[in-house]
Each structure stands twice: as structure tokens, then as C-alpha cells.
Amino acid sequence: MILSELENTHSAERIAQSIIDKLTAPFTLGHDVAYVSASIGIALYPGDAADIDSLLKHADQAMYLSKDQGRNRYSYFTPALQQNALKRLHLTNDLRNALVGDQLIVHYQPIVELATGNIHKAEALVRWQHPTLGLIGPSDFIPLAEESGLIIEIGDWVFHQAAHQSKRWQLSHNAAFQISVNKSPVQFRSNNFASNKWLPLLQELGLGGRGISIEITEGLLLNAEGNTKDKLSAYRDAGVQIAIDDFGTGYSSLAYLREFDIDHLKIDQSFVRNMETDPDSLALCEAIIVMAHKLGLKVIAEGVETEAQRDLLKLAGCDYGQGYLFSRPVPAEELEVLLVRGNTIDGIV
């Protein structure tokens, strides 16, 4: 949008805020209440750039800042943003090299059965061992991977590693051991699903579908198109289990729990974190557990960090816990130690 003849910069702010207010108002979609977010970037002529192409580029950089800061806001372009954009470009190029340079590694965080302390599951979490920046967590490079399309190749690589590891642990420790792998909406909506190697790999390894669980978001199901539904059905037909990650933070409708064949709900860590001191968070956790069990679903609580949280979850009937109370995400060989010592874990590792 080009605004000419503005009296001052405050005029741009008023217009931007008005647009955000209009776009973020709730609206009815079928029988549900839906929301959209809006992020706006502002670049000013001639201070920020003297030509239209540069102005558009700078406004785009400012828009991404608004997204990174939580959306539903506007941001101005600054020279620092341009420097950050260059860093992102360099990091994206480095990420392309990481795929072929053996710089990606997978860590595993155990998922513990709360009633017994046994480790029956683990979540596969990718890390990037950058040659100069050191170990980089997923929050710092997965958004870049999604923007650049590299998430498809990275996701395939992580799944390959997790499937082979799941098979090894099934043979050596527990025939029912399961590893969960995150699959982002970008991956699900990719058009190259026909060449997807995930299901053929499971067949090649002789790995039953229950050896792998796929974690997806609430948003993917609420906005699921026919193509997405077909892909989910393909996984379910192969016996692969489906978990809803960060449950409770997304949308007002729970109708998708009836429509889709879901196996696990993962309670978002924001509810678990506050359940000791906030009665509402505790009540929400208890309600999610009761609802899930009535629907035949198992519940995993994320972000369990204290014994008090664990005990409250056990009392509420939660099936599994995951968090730093039990273990941080660790390399496969470190989780192997936990499995060898008895497959039981009660405290901090």
C-alpha cells in the first residue's frame, strides 16, 4: 500500500492501526468463530529509500519484525533491520550447506509414563551444529527453513534418523517404543507429497506404524483442506499415530477432534507452568485430561519442570509427562543410558 501526501509519520501509524483493528476482528466461519492476524511494515520516503523497489524491500523487512514480535502490530524500518536481514540471508545460505555437510543432529527428549516413571516414548528435536556459531536451537533456524522451503528436506532427514533410531530401541529395549516427529503445516501443504519417503521407509524397516507418531498443530486441522485430510488419512491407514502439539493455545472449536482420528493431545507448557499457582490453569489441565479420556485419547503434558507439577498431573490422571524435570533433549547415546539403567525416570537428569 502506498500512502502519499501524509501530514506526518503519525498519520501512517493511525492508518496502520486502523487496518490491524479491522483485520483482527473475530468473524463467523461456518459454526465457528475465527480470527486472522495482521502484521504491517512501514518504510518512509525519502529517509528509508529513494526508489520504489528499495522501499518495498524495507517495508517487507519491517513487516517480518512485526511477525517476530507477536503479530497484530506495525513496525518501522530501521538500518538495523537491514543488517538483520543480511544475517538471515547468510544464515539461510549456511543452512543449505548444513544439509549436505552433516551439521544437523537429532536430540531426543524422553516422554515418561507418569504412573510408573517408565520411558515409552521420546520426541525427536533437530539441532544445528554450526561450524562457527556453535549449537543452534530450532527456534532460531526452523522459521528460516520454512520461509526458504528447506523444511521439506530437513523434515525428511529428521524422520529418517528418528525411524532408524526407533527401530534400534524397539529391538534393544522396548518393542513398543515410539518416537514422535514434528511435521509443520508447510510440510503438510507441500505439493511433493507424492514423492514422500516417510511411509515407504517404515515398510522398509519393518517398523510398525506405532513406532512413529507425528505431531501437528491445531491450526493445521482447523484449516485442513481436502489435500491435507488425504495426507493425514494416508498416515493413519499406515498405522502412524497423530498427536496435537501445544493443545489449548490455538482455536475455539474442538469439532476437529471428532472429525480426525487423533491419538494424543499434548497440553501446552504455558498451562503446566502456571498450574501450581493459577487455579484456572490447573482447571484447564484437568478439563483437557477428562475430555481427552472421554474421547479415547491419551494426554501428554509438556514443560513439566517441578515435582509439584508432576504430582498434580498424576492426580488429574494425565498419562505422560515431558520436560526438564525428567530430562532435557539429549543425544541418542545419552537417552540410551537412561533406557539401559532400567527404563525408569523420576527426577531431573
PDB file of C-alpha atoms in Angstrom, residues 20 26 50 68 77-78 115 131 148 162 167 232 238 244 252 266 290 294 316 324 326:
ATOM      1  CA  ILE A  20      -4.986  -4.011  12.040  1.00  0.00           C
ATOM      2  CA  PRO A  26     -13.369 -12.002  15.025  1.00  0.00           C
ATOM      3  CA  ALA A  50      14.828   6.784  -2.737  1.00  0.00           C
ATOM      4  CA  ASP A  68       8.551 -11.906  15.020  1.00  0.00           C
ATOM      5  CA  PHE A  77      12.059   0.084   9.028  1.00  0.00           C
ATOM      6  CA  THR A  78      15.448   0.845  10.605  1.00  0.00           C
ATOM      7  CA  ALA A 115       2.058 -43.642  36.760  1.00  0.00           C
ATOM      8  CA  PRO A 131      30.808 -24.524  12.331  1.00  0.00           C
ATOM      9  CA  SER A 148      13.098 -20.927   2.251  1.00  0.00           C
ATOM     10  CA  ALA A 162      14.103 -40.951  14.054  1.00  0.00           C
ATOM     11  CA  LYS A 167      13.730 -49.414  15.281  1.00  0.00           C
ATOM     12  CA  LEU A 232      -3.492 -37.413   7.295  1.00  0.00           C
ATOM     13  CA  ALA A 238      -0.324 -46.928   7.697  1.00  0.00           C
ATOM     14  CA  ILE A 244      -1.837 -32.449  18.588  1.00  0.00           C
ATOM     15  CA  SER A 252     -12.074 -22.047  19.951  1.00  0.00           C
ATOM     16  CA  LYS A 266      -0.083 -32.504  24.270  1.00  0.00           C
ATOM     17  CA  VAL A 290     -11.075 -35.517  31.285  1.00  0.00           C
ATOM     18  CA  LYS A 294     -13.752 -39.468  27.222  1.00  0.00           C
ATOM     19  CA  ALA A 316      -5.544 -35.401  37.488  1.00  0.00           C
ATOM     20  CA  TYR A 324      13.221 -30.769  32.247  1.00  0.00           C
ATOM     21  CA  PHE A 326      12.794 -35.758  33.647  1.00  0.00           C
TER      22      PHE A 326
END
